[in-house]
PDB file of C-alpha atoms in Angstrom:
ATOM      1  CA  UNK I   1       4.893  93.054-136.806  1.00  0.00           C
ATOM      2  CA  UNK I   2       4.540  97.033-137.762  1.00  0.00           C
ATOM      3  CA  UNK I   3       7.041  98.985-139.587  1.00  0.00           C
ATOM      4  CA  UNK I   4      10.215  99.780-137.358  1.00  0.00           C
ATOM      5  CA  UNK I   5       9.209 103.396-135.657  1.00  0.00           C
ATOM      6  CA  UNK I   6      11.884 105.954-136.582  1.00  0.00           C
ATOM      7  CA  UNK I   7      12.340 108.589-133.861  1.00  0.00           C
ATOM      8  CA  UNK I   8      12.693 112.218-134.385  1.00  0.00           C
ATOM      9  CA  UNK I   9      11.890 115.550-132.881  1.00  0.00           C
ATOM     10  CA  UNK I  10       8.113 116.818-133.395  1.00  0.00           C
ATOM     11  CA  UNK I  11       9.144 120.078-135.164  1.00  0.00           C
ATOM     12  CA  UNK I  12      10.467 117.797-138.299  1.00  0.00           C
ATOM     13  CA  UNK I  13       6.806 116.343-138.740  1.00  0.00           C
ATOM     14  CA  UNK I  14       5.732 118.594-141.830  1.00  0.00           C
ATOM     15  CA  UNK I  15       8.899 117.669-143.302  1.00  0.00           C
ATOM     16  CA  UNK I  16       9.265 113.766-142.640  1.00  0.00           C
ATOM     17  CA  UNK I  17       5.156 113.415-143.987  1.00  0.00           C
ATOM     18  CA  UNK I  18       6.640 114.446-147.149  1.00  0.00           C
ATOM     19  CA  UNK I  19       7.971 111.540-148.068  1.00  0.00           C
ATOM     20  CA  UNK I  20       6.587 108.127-148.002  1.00  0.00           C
ATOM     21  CA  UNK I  21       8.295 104.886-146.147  1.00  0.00           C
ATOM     22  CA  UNK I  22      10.522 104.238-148.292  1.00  0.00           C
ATOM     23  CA  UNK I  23      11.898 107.918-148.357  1.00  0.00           C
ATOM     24  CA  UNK I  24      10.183 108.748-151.638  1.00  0.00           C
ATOM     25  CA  UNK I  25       8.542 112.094-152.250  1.00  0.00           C
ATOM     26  CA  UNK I  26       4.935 111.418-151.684  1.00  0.00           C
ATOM     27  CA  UNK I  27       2.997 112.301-155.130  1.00  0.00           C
ATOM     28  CA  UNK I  28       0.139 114.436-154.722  1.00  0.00           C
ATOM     29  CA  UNK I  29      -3.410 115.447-156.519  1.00  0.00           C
ATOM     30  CA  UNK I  30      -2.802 118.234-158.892  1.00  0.00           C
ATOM     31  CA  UNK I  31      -1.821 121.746-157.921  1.00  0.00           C
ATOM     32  CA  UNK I  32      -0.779 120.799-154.770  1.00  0.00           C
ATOM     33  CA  UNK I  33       2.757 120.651-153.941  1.00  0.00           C
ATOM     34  CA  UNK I  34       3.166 119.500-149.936  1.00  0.00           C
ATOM     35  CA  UNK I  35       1.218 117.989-147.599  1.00  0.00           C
ATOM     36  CA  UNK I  36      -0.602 120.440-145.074  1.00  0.00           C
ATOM     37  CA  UNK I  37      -0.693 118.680-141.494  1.00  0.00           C
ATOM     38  CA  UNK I  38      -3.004 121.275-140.224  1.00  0.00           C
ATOM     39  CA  UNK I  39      -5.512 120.864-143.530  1.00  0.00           C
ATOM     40  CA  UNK I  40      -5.816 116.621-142.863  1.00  0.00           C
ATOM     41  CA  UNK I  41      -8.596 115.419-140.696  1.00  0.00           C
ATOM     42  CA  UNK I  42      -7.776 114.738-137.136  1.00  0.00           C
ATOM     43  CA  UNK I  43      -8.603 112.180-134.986  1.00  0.00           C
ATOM     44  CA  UNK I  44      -8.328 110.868-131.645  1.00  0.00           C
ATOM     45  CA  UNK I  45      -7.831 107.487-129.725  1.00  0.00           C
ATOM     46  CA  UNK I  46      -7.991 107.017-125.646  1.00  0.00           C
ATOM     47  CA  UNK I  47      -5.824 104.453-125.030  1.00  0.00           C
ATOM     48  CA  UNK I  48      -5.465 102.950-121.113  1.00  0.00           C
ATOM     49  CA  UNK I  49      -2.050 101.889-119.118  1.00  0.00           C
ATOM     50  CA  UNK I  50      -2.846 100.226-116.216  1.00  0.00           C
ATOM     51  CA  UNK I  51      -0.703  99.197-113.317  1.00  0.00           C
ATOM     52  CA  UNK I  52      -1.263  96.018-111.312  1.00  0.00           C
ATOM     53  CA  UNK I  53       0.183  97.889-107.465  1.00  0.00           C
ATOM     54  CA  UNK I  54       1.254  94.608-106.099  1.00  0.00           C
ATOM     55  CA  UNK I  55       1.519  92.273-108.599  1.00  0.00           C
ATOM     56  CA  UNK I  56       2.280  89.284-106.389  1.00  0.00           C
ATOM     57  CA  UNK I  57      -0.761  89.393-104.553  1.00  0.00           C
ATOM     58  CA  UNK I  58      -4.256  88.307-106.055  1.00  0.00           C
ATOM     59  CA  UNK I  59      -6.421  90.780-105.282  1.00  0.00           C
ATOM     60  CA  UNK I  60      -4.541  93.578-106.084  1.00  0.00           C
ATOM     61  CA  UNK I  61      -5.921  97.085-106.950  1.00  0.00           C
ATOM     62  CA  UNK I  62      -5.353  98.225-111.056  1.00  0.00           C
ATOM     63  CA  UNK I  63      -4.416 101.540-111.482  1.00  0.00           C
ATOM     64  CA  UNK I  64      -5.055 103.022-115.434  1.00  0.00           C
ATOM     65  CA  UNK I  65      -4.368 105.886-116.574  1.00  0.00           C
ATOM     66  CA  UNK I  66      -5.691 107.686-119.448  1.00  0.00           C
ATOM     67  CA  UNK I  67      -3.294 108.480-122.830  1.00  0.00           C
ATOM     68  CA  UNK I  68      -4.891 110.386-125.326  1.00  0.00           C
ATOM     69  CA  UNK I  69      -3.046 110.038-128.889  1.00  0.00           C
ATOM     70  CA  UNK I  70      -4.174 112.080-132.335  1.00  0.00           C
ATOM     71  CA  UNK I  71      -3.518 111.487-135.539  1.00  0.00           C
ATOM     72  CA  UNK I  72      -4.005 112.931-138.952  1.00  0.00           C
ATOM     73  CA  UNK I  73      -5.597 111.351-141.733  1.00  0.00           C
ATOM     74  CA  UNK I  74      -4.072 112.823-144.853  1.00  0.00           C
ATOM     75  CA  UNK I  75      -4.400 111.848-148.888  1.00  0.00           C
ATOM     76  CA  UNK I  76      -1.783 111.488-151.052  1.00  0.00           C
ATOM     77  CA  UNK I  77      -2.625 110.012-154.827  1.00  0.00           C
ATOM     78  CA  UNK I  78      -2.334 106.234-153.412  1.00  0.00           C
ATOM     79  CA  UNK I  79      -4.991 107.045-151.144  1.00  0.00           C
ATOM     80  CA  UNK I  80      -5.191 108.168-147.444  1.00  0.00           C
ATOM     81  CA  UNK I  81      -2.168 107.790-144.964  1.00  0.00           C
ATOM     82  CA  UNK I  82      -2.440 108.270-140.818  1.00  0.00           C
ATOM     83  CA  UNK I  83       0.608 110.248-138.743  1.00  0.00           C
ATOM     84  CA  UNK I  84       0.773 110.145-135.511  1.00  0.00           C
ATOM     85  CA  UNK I  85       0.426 114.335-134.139  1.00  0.00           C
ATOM     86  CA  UNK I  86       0.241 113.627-130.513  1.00  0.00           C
ATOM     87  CA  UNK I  87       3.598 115.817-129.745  1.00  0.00           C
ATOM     88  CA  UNK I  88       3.074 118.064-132.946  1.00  0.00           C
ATOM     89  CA  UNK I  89      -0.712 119.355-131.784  1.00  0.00           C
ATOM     90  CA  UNK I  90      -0.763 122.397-130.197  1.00  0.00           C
ATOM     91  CA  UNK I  91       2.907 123.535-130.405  1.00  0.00           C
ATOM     92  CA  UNK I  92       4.559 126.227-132.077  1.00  0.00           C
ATOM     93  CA  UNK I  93       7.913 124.754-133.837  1.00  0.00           C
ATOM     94  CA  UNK I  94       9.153 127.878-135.847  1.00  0.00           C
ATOM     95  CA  UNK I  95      12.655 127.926-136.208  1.00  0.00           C
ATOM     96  CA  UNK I  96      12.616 131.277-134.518  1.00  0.00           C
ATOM     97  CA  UNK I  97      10.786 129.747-131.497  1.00  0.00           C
ATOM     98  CA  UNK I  98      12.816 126.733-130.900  1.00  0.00           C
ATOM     99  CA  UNK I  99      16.104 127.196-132.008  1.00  0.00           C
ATOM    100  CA  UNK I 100      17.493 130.091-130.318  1.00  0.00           C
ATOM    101  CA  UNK I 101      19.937 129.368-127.366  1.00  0.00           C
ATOM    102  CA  UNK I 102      20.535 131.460-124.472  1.00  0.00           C
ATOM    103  CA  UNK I 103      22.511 134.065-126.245  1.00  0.00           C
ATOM    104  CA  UNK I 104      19.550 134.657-128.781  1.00  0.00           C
ATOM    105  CA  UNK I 105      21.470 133.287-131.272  1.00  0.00           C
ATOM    106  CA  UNK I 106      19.900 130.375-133.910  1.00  0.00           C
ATOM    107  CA  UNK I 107      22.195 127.816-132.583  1.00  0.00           C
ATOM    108  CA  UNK I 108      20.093 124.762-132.108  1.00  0.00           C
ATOM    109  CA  UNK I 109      20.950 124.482-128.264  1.00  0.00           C
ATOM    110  CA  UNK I 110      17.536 124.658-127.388  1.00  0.00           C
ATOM    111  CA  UNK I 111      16.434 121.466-129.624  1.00  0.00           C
ATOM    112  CA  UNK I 112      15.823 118.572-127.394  1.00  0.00           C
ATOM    113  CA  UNK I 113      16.863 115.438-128.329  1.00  0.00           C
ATOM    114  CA  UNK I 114      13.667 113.151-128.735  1.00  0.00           C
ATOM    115  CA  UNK I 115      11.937 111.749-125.981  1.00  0.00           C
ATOM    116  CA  UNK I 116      11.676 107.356-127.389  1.00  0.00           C
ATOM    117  CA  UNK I 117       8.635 105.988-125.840  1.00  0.00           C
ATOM    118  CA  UNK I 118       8.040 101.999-126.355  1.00  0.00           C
ATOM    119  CA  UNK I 119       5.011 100.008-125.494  1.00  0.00           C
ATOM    120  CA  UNK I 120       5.989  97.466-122.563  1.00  0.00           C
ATOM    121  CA  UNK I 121       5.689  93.733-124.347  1.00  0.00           C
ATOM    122  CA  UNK I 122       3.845  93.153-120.964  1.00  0.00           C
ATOM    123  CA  UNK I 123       0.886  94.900-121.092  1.00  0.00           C
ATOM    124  CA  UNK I 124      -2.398  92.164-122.033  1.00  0.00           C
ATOM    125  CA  UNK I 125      -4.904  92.782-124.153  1.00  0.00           C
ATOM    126  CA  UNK I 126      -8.072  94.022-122.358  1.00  0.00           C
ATOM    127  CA  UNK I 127      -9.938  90.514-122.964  1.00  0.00           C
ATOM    128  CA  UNK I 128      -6.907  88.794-121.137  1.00  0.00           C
ATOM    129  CA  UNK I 129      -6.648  91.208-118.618  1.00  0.00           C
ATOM    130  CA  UNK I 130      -9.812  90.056-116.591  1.00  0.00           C
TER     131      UNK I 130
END
């Protein structure tokens, strides 16, 4: 089994990377002091869901869909580390951006509350899914 998943809001990224699993500051190569998500390699996987439409009958048509997922490939002085950027790419989280409410005040009402996402237990493994 993986390490338990902690959830948390895609604007905290660049902070939470700074620290390691255990919640220790990670240590870097000298002169640098944080690690740069934008500056670490990024990479991609395609990933499939697929749907069997009516399950209880034998010929049934599969349905998959598509879910692209990036990642960042960052060093630290242990060597490199991967973090998951699929809701970080792209998106502009300045606090001026995302934290204003209605009344154009900094008040945090506009922070969603993050979206959890688990992998069904269900799903085979492409070689079983034949």
């Amino acid at each position: 089994m993986g390490f338990p998943c902690q959830v948390f809001h895609a604007s905290e990224l660049p902070d939470r990377v700074q620290s390691d699993l255990k919640g220790r500051k990670r240590k870097l190569q000298a002169g640098e002091r944080n690690v740069d998500l934008s500056g670490c390699e990024l990479l991609e996987m395609l990933q499939y869901k697929c749907e069997i439409k009516e399950p209880v009958k034998w010929d049934s048509p599969v349905q998959c869909y598509a879910v692209d997922r990036l990642f960042r490939k960052c060093m630290d002085r242990k060597g490199s580390f991967m973090v998951e950027t699929t809701a970080w790419e792209g998106k502009d989280f300045s606090s001026a951006n995302h934290q204003k409410g209605s009344n154009g005040k900094n008040d945090g009402s506009q922070h969603k509350s993050p979206q959890h996402y688990q992998w069904s237990s269900t799903w085979s493994s492409p070689d079983s899914a034949r």
